[in-house]
Amino acid sequence: KGAITFSERLRLQVADHSFMVDQKSVRITISVGTATHPEDGVTDEVDTLIKMADRRLYAAKRSGRNKVVSED
C-alpha cells in the first residue's frame, strides 16, 4: 500500500508541475509500475521483482499512460 500511495503522490505532483524547457512551460506525465516484497509473492530474486514492476509499467503505458499499475 505504501508503494502505491507514494507512486500516486509522485504521479500527481509531476502532472501538476510546469517544467521549463527552452523557455517554454511543458507539462509531463509519468506512468509507474509497482511490485513489493513479500506482498507480490516474490521471494527468490530481486530481478524477478524488478521484472514484475517493469511489466506493470508497460501495462500502465498500454492502458492510457499517466497512471500507476500495481497488479497484473
PDB file of N, CA and C in Angstrom:
ATOM      1  N   LYS A   1       0.823  -1.194   0.000  1.00  0.00           N
ATOM      2  CA  LYS A   1       0.000   0.000   0.000  1.00  0.00           C
ATOM      3  C   LYS A   1       0.867   1.258   0.000  1.00  0.00           C
ATOM      4  N   GLY A   2       1.999   1.221   0.707  1.00  0.00           N
ATOM      5  CA  GLY A   2       2.888   2.380   0.754  1.00  0.00           C
ATOM      6  C   GLY A   2       3.469   2.724  -0.605  1.00  0.00           C
ATOM      7  N   ALA A   3       3.822   1.710  -1.384  1.00  0.00           N
ATOM      8  CA  ALA A   3       4.392   1.946  -2.715  1.00  0.00           C
ATOM      9  C   ALA A   3       3.355   2.574  -3.645  1.00  0.00           C
ATOM     10  N   ILE A   4       2.120   2.138  -3.526  1.00  0.00           N
ATOM     11  CA  ILE A   4       1.061   2.688  -4.369  1.00  0.00           C
ATOM     12  C   ILE A   4       0.788   4.136  -3.976  1.00  0.00           C
ATOM     13  N   THR A   5       0.700   4.399  -2.680  1.00  0.00           N
ATOM     14  CA  THR A   5       0.461   5.760  -2.192  1.00  0.00           C
ATOM     15  C   THR A   5       1.576   6.696  -2.637  1.00  0.00           C
ATOM     16  N   PHE A   6       2.823   6.272  -2.468  1.00  0.00           N
ATOM     17  CA  PHE A   6       3.965   7.085  -2.890  1.00  0.00           C
ATOM     18  C   PHE A   6       3.937   7.336  -4.392  1.00  0.00           C
ATOM     19  N   SER A   7       3.671   6.290  -5.169  1.00  0.00           N
ATOM     20  CA  SER A   7       3.668   6.411  -6.630  1.00  0.00           C
ATOM     21  C   SER A   7       2.562   7.340  -7.111  1.00  0.00           C
ATOM     22  N   GLU A   8       1.380   7.235  -6.515  1.00  0.00           N
ATOM     23  CA  GLU A   8       0.271   8.118  -6.893  1.00  0.00           C
ATOM     24  C   GLU A   8       0.588   9.566  -6.548  1.00  0.00           C
ATOM     25  N   ARG A   9       1.163   9.782  -5.376  1.00  0.00           N
ATOM     26  CA  ARG A   9       1.529  11.138  -4.963  1.00  0.00           C
ATOM     27  C   ARG A   9       2.560  11.728  -5.925  1.00  0.00           C
ATOM     28  N   LEU A  10       3.554  10.945  -6.282  1.00  0.00           N
ATOM     29  CA  LEU A  10       4.575  11.393  -7.231  1.00  0.00           C
ATOM     30  C   LEU A  10       3.959  11.687  -8.594  1.00  0.00           C
ATOM     31  N   ARG A  11       3.106  10.790  -9.074  1.00  0.00           N
ATOM     32  CA  ARG A  11       2.457  10.966 -10.372  1.00  0.00           C
ATOM     33  C   ARG A  11       1.655  12.263 -10.414  1.00  0.00           C
ATOM     34  N   LEU A  12       0.904  12.528  -9.364  1.00  0.00           N
ATOM     35  CA  LEU A  12       0.094  13.746  -9.310  1.00  0.00           C
ATOM     36  C   LEU A  12       0.958  15.006  -9.238  1.00  0.00           C
ATOM     37  N   GLN A  13       2.028  14.951  -8.451  1.00  0.00           N
ATOM     38  CA  GLN A  13       2.908  16.118  -8.345  1.00  0.00           C
ATOM     39  C   GLN A  13       3.574  16.434  -9.679  1.00  0.00           C
ATOM     40  N   VAL A  14       4.006  15.420 -10.404  1.00  0.00           N
ATOM     41  CA  VAL A  14       4.630  15.642 -11.709  1.00  0.00           C
ATOM     42  C   VAL A  14       3.600  16.212 -12.686  1.00  0.00           C
ATOM     43  N   ALA A  15       2.388  15.647 -12.691  1.00  0.00           N
ATOM     44  CA  ALA A  15       1.345  16.113 -13.615  1.00  0.00           C
ATOM     45  C   ALA A  15       0.927  17.552 -13.321  1.00  0.00           C
ATOM     46  N   ASP A  16       0.980  17.961 -12.064  1.00  0.00           N
ATOM     47  CA  ASP A  16       0.566  19.315 -11.680  1.00  0.00           C
ATOM     48  C   ASP A  16       1.668  20.352 -11.826  1.00  0.00           C
ATOM     49  N   HIS A  17       2.882  19.921 -12.110  1.00  0.00           N
ATOM     50  CA  HIS A  17       4.021  20.833 -12.180  1.00  0.00           C
ATOM     51  C   HIS A  17       4.280  21.278 -13.624  1.00  0.00           C
ATOM     52  N   SER A  18       4.639  22.515 -13.785  1.00  0.00           N
ATOM     53  CA  SER A  18       5.055  23.018 -15.103  1.00  0.00           C
ATOM     54  C   SER A  18       6.572  23.018 -15.157  1.00  0.00           C
ATOM     55  N   PHE A  19       7.132  22.317 -16.099  1.00  0.00           N
ATOM     56  CA  PHE A  19       8.573  22.257 -16.295  1.00  0.00           C
ATOM     57  C   PHE A  19       8.955  23.252 -17.378  1.00  0.00           C
ATOM     58  N   MET A  20      10.076  23.912 -17.200  1.00  0.00           N
ATOM     59  CA  MET A  20      10.553  24.869 -18.195  1.00  0.00           C
ATOM     60  C   MET A  20      11.579  24.183 -19.095  1.00  0.00           C
ATOM     61  N   VAL A  21      11.310  24.191 -20.393  1.00  0.00           N
ATOM     62  CA  VAL A  21      12.203  23.612 -21.390  1.00  0.00           C
ATOM     63  C   VAL A  21      12.341  24.634 -22.508  1.00  0.00           C
ATOM     64  N   ASP A  22      13.557  25.075 -22.739  1.00  0.00           N
ATOM     65  CA  ASP A  22      13.809  26.089 -23.767  1.00  0.00           C
ATOM     66  C   ASP A  22      12.882  27.294 -23.604  1.00  0.00           C
ATOM     67  N   GLN A  23      12.752  27.740 -22.374  1.00  0.00           N
ATOM     68  CA  GLN A  23      11.940  28.907 -22.016  1.00  0.00           C
ATOM     69  C   GLN A  23      10.450  28.725 -22.304  1.00  0.00           C
ATOM     70  N   LYS A  24      10.007  27.490 -22.376  1.00  0.00           N
ATOM     71  CA  LYS A  24       8.593  27.183 -22.563  1.00  0.00           C
ATOM     72  C   LYS A  24       8.126  26.298 -21.423  1.00  0.00           C
ATOM     73  N   SER A  25       6.913  26.541 -20.989  1.00  0.00           N
ATOM     74  CA  SER A  25       6.318  25.716 -19.946  1.00  0.00           C
ATOM     75  C   SER A  25       5.792  24.423 -20.567  1.00  0.00           C
ATOM     76  N   VAL A  26       6.205  23.297 -20.001  1.00  0.00           N
ATOM     77  CA  VAL A  26       5.834  21.991 -20.533  1.00  0.00           C
ATOM     78  C   VAL A  26       5.229  21.154 -19.407  1.00  0.00           C
ATOM     79  N   ARG A  27       4.132  20.517 -19.701  1.00  0.00           N
ATOM     80  CA  ARG A  27       3.519  19.578 -18.749  1.00  0.00           C
ATOM     81  C   ARG A  27       3.902  18.164 -19.165  1.00  0.00           C
ATOM     82  N   ILE A  28       4.267  17.355 -18.188  1.00  0.00           N
ATOM     83  CA  ILE A  28       4.582  15.962 -18.470  1.00  0.00           C
ATOM     84  C   ILE A  28       3.797  15.072 -17.518  1.00  0.00           C
ATOM     85  N   THR A  29       3.693  13.817 -17.869  1.00  0.00           N
ATOM     86  CA  THR A  29       3.070  12.821 -17.009  1.00  0.00           C
ATOM     87  C   THR A  29       4.011  11.630 -16.889  1.00  0.00           C
ATOM     88  N   ILE A  30       3.761  10.829 -15.877  1.00  0.00           N
ATOM     89  CA  ILE A  30       4.557   9.614 -15.706  1.00  0.00           C
ATOM     90  C   ILE A  30       3.630   8.421 -15.515  1.00  0.00           C
ATOM     91  N   SER A  31       4.121   7.278 -15.887  1.00  0.00           N
ATOM     92  CA  SER A  31       3.466   6.006 -15.620  1.00  0.00           C
ATOM     93  C   SER A  31       4.384   5.224 -14.701  1.00  0.00           C
ATOM     94  N   VAL A  32       3.786   4.472 -13.777  1.00  0.00           N
ATOM     95  CA  VAL A  32       4.568   3.746 -12.777  1.00  0.00           C
ATOM     96  C   VAL A  32       4.043   2.320 -12.663  1.00  0.00           C
ATOM     97  N   GLY A  33       4.960   1.395 -12.550  1.00  0.00           N
ATOM     98  CA  GLY A  33       4.617   0.012 -12.224  1.00  0.00           C
ATOM     99  C   GLY A  33       5.242  -0.327 -10.889  1.00  0.00           C
ATOM    100  N   THR A  34       4.447  -0.841  -9.959  1.00  0.00           N
ATOM    101  CA  THR A  34       4.985  -1.179  -8.643  1.00  0.00           C
ATOM    102  C   THR A  34       4.950  -2.678  -8.408  1.00  0.00           C
ATOM    103  N   ALA A  35       5.910  -3.142  -7.654  1.00  0.00           N
ATOM    104  CA  ALA A  35       5.952  -4.522  -7.179  1.00  0.00           C
ATOM    105  C   ALA A  35       6.619  -4.485  -5.811  1.00  0.00           C
ATOM    106  N   THR A  36       6.073  -5.230  -4.867  1.00  0.00           N
ATOM    107  CA  THR A  36       6.601  -5.191  -3.498  1.00  0.00           C
ATOM    108  C   THR A  36       6.826  -6.595  -2.948  1.00  0.00           C
ATOM    109  N   HIS A  37       7.782  -6.650  -2.062  1.00  0.00           N
ATOM    110  CA  HIS A  37       8.101  -7.911  -1.379  1.00  0.00           C
ATOM    111  C   HIS A  37       7.626  -7.790   0.058  1.00  0.00           C
ATOM    112  N   PRO A  38       6.959  -8.709   0.609  1.00  0.00           N
ATOM    113  CA  PRO A  38       6.567 -10.025   0.080  1.00  0.00           C
ATOM    114  C   PRO A  38       5.158 -10.049  -0.500  1.00  0.00           C
ATOM    115  N   GLU A  39       4.492  -8.891  -0.553  1.00  0.00           N
ATOM    116  CA  GLU A  39       3.085  -8.844  -0.957  1.00  0.00           C
ATOM    117  C   GLU A  39       2.808  -9.456  -2.325  1.00  0.00           C
ATOM    118  N   ASP A  40       3.723  -9.324  -3.248  1.00  0.00           N
ATOM    119  CA  ASP A  40       3.500  -9.861  -4.595  1.00  0.00           C
ATOM    120  C   ASP A  40       3.985 -11.296  -4.749  1.00  0.00           C
ATOM    121  N   GLY A  41       4.376 -11.908  -3.663  1.00  0.00           N
ATOM    122  CA  GLY A  41       4.744 -13.315  -3.689  1.00  0.00           C
ATOM    123  C   GLY A  41       6.121 -13.617  -4.235  1.00  0.00           C
ATOM    124  N   VAL A  42       6.920 -12.596  -4.484  1.00  0.00           N
ATOM    125  CA  VAL A  42       8.273 -12.806  -4.989  1.00  0.00           C
ATOM    126  C   VAL A  42       9.188 -12.990  -3.793  1.00  0.00           C
ATOM    127  N   THR A  43       9.808 -14.140  -3.692  1.00  0.00           N
ATOM    128  CA  THR A  43      10.673 -14.408  -2.548  1.00  0.00           C
ATOM    129  C   THR A  43      12.083 -14.812  -2.948  1.00  0.00           C
ATOM    130  N   ASP A  44      12.327 -14.995  -4.243  1.00  0.00           N
ATOM    131  CA  ASP A  44      13.604 -15.562  -4.638  1.00  0.00           C
ATOM    132  C   ASP A  44      14.634 -14.543  -5.113  1.00  0.00           C
ATOM    133  N   GLU A  45      14.319 -13.718  -6.061  1.00  0.00           N
ATOM    134  CA  GLU A  45      15.317 -12.865  -6.706  1.00  0.00           C
ATOM    135  C   GLU A  45      14.847 -11.429  -6.815  1.00  0.00           C
ATOM    136  N   VAL A  46      15.762 -10.517  -6.648  1.00  0.00           N
ATOM    137  CA  VAL A  46      15.468  -9.102  -6.864  1.00  0.00           C
ATOM    138  C   VAL A  46      15.102  -8.882  -8.325  1.00  0.00           C
ATOM    139  N   ASP A  47      15.775  -9.587  -9.227  1.00  0.00           N
ATOM    140  CA  ASP A  47      15.491  -9.449 -10.661  1.00  0.00           C
ATOM    141  C   ASP A  47      14.035  -9.773 -10.978  1.00  0.00           C
ATOM    142  N   THR A  48      13.469 -10.748 -10.296  1.00  0.00           N
ATOM    143  CA  THR A  48      12.070 -11.115 -10.512  1.00  0.00           C
ATOM    144  C   THR A  48      11.153  -9.971 -10.110  1.00  0.00           C
ATOM    145  N   LEU A  49      11.445  -9.329  -9.000  1.00  0.00           N
ATOM    146  CA  LEU A  49      10.658  -8.200  -8.527  1.00  0.00           C
ATOM    147  C   LEU A  49      10.753  -7.025  -9.503  1.00  0.00           C
ATOM    148  N   ILE A  50      11.950  -6.772 -10.016  1.00  0.00           N
ATOM    149  CA  ILE A  50      12.151  -5.693 -10.990  1.00  0.00           C
ATOM    150  C   ILE A  50      11.399  -5.997 -12.290  1.00  0.00           C
ATOM    151  N   LYS A  51      11.451  -7.231 -12.737  1.00  0.00           N
ATOM    152  CA  LYS A  51      10.729  -7.614 -13.964  1.00  0.00           C
ATOM    153  C   LYS A  51       9.224  -7.447 -13.787  1.00  0.00           C
ATOM    154  N   MET A  52       8.721  -7.758 -12.602  1.00  0.00           N
ATOM    155  CA  MET A  52       7.298  -7.599 -12.327  1.00  0.00           C
ATOM    156  C   MET A  52       6.910  -6.120 -12.379  1.00  0.00           C
ATOM    157  N   ALA A  53       7.695  -5.262 -11.759  1.00  0.00           N
ATOM    158  CA  ALA A  53       7.433  -3.818 -11.794  1.00  0.00           C
ATOM    159  C   ALA A  53       7.511  -3.299 -13.224  1.00  0.00           C
ATOM    160  N   ASP A  54       8.473  -3.776 -13.984  1.00  0.00           N
ATOM    161  CA  ASP A  54       8.632  -3.356 -15.379  1.00  0.00           C
ATOM    162  C   ASP A  54       7.425  -3.780 -16.220  1.00  0.00           C
ATOM    163  N   ARG A  55       6.959  -5.001 -16.003  1.00  0.00           N
ATOM    164  CA  ARG A  55       5.780  -5.491 -16.729  1.00  0.00           C
ATOM    165  C   ARG A  55       4.568  -4.610 -16.409  1.00  0.00           C
ATOM    166  N   ARG A  56       4.435  -4.209 -15.159  1.00  0.00           N
ATOM    167  CA  ARG A  56       3.317  -3.353 -14.755  1.00  0.00           C
ATOM    168  C   ARG A  56       3.467  -1.934 -15.299  1.00  0.00           C
ATOM    169  N   LEU A  57       4.699  -1.459 -15.405  1.00  0.00           N
ATOM    170  CA  LEU A  57       4.940  -0.151 -16.017  1.00  0.00           C
ATOM    171  C   LEU A  57       4.432  -0.140 -17.452  1.00  0.00           C
ATOM    172  N   TYR A  58       4.760  -1.166 -18.211  1.00  0.00           N
ATOM    173  CA  TYR A  58       4.310  -1.227 -19.596  1.00  0.00           C
ATOM    174  C   TYR A  58       2.802  -1.428 -19.689  1.00  0.00           C
ATOM    175  N   ALA A  59       2.200  -2.096 -18.723  1.00  0.00           N
ATOM    176  CA  ALA A  59       0.743  -2.213 -18.673  1.00  0.00           C
ATOM    177  C   ALA A  59       0.114  -0.840 -18.463  1.00  0.00           C
ATOM    178  N   ALA A  60       0.729  -0.013 -17.610  1.00  0.00           N
ATOM    179  CA  ALA A  60       0.237   1.349 -17.385  1.00  0.00           C
ATOM    180  C   ALA A  60       0.318   2.162 -18.672  1.00  0.00           C
ATOM    181  N   LYS A  61       1.396   2.021 -19.397  1.00  0.00           N
ATOM    182  CA  LYS A  61       1.553   2.755 -20.654  1.00  0.00           C
ATOM    183  C   LYS A  61       0.540   2.293 -21.704  1.00  0.00           C
ATOM    184  N   ARG A  62       0.345   0.983 -21.801  1.00  0.00           N
ATOM    185  CA  ARG A  62      -0.599   0.444 -22.784  1.00  0.00           C
ATOM    186  C   ARG A  62      -2.045   0.841 -22.486  1.00  0.00           C
ATOM    187  N   SER A  63      -2.353   1.038 -21.214  1.00  0.00           N
ATOM    188  CA  SER A  63      -3.745   1.310 -20.847  1.00  0.00           C
ATOM    189  C   SER A  63      -4.056   2.803 -20.739  1.00  0.00           C
ATOM    190  N   GLY A  64      -3.205   3.627 -21.311  1.00  0.00           N
ATOM    191  CA  GLY A  64      -3.529   5.043 -21.394  1.00  0.00           C
ATOM    192  C   GLY A  64      -2.509   5.989 -20.799  1.00  0.00           C
ATOM    193  N   ARG A  65      -1.499   5.505 -20.166  1.00  0.00           N
ATOM    194  CA  ARG A  65      -0.441   6.327 -19.584  1.00  0.00           C
ATOM    195  C   ARG A  65      -0.949   7.170 -18.421  1.00  0.00           C
ATOM    196  N   ASN A  66      -0.018   7.845 -17.754  1.00  0.00           N
ATOM    197  CA  ASN A  66      -0.311   8.707 -16.606  1.00  0.00           C
ATOM    198  C   ASN A  66      -1.094   7.955 -15.539  1.00  0.00           C
ATOM    199  N   LYS A  67      -0.589   6.794 -15.155  1.00  0.00           N
ATOM    200  CA  LYS A  67      -1.248   6.011 -14.122  1.00  0.00           C
ATOM    201  C   LYS A  67      -0.273   5.100 -13.411  1.00  0.00           C
ATOM    202  N   VAL A  68      -0.738   4.545 -12.316  1.00  0.00           N
ATOM    203  CA  VAL A  68       0.037   3.587 -11.525  1.00  0.00           C
ATOM    204  C   VAL A  68      -0.643   2.230 -11.645  1.00  0.00           C
ATOM    205  N   VAL A  69       0.145   1.204 -11.969  1.00  0.00           N
ATOM    206  CA  VAL A  69      -0.365  -0.156 -12.029  1.00  0.00           C
ATOM    207  C   VAL A  69       0.389  -0.982 -10.987  1.00  0.00           C
ATOM    208  N   SER A  70      -0.370  -1.630 -10.122  1.00  0.00           N
ATOM    209  CA  SER A  70       0.255  -2.400  -9.042  1.00  0.00           C
ATOM    210  C   SER A  70      -0.157  -3.859  -9.037  1.00  0.00           C
ATOM    211  N   GLU A  71      -0.952  -4.258 -10.024  1.00  0.00           N
ATOM    212  CA  GLU A  71      -1.380  -5.662 -10.137  1.00  0.00           C
ATOM    213  C   GLU A  71      -1.339  -6.098 -11.587  1.00  0.00           C
ATOM    214  N   ASP A  72      -1.171  -7.396 -11.791  1.00  0.00           N
ATOM    215  CA  ASP A  72      -1.183  -7.949 -13.153  1.00  0.00           C
ATOM    216  C   ASP A  72      -2.605  -8.163 -13.612  1.00  0.00           C
TER     217      ASP A  72
END
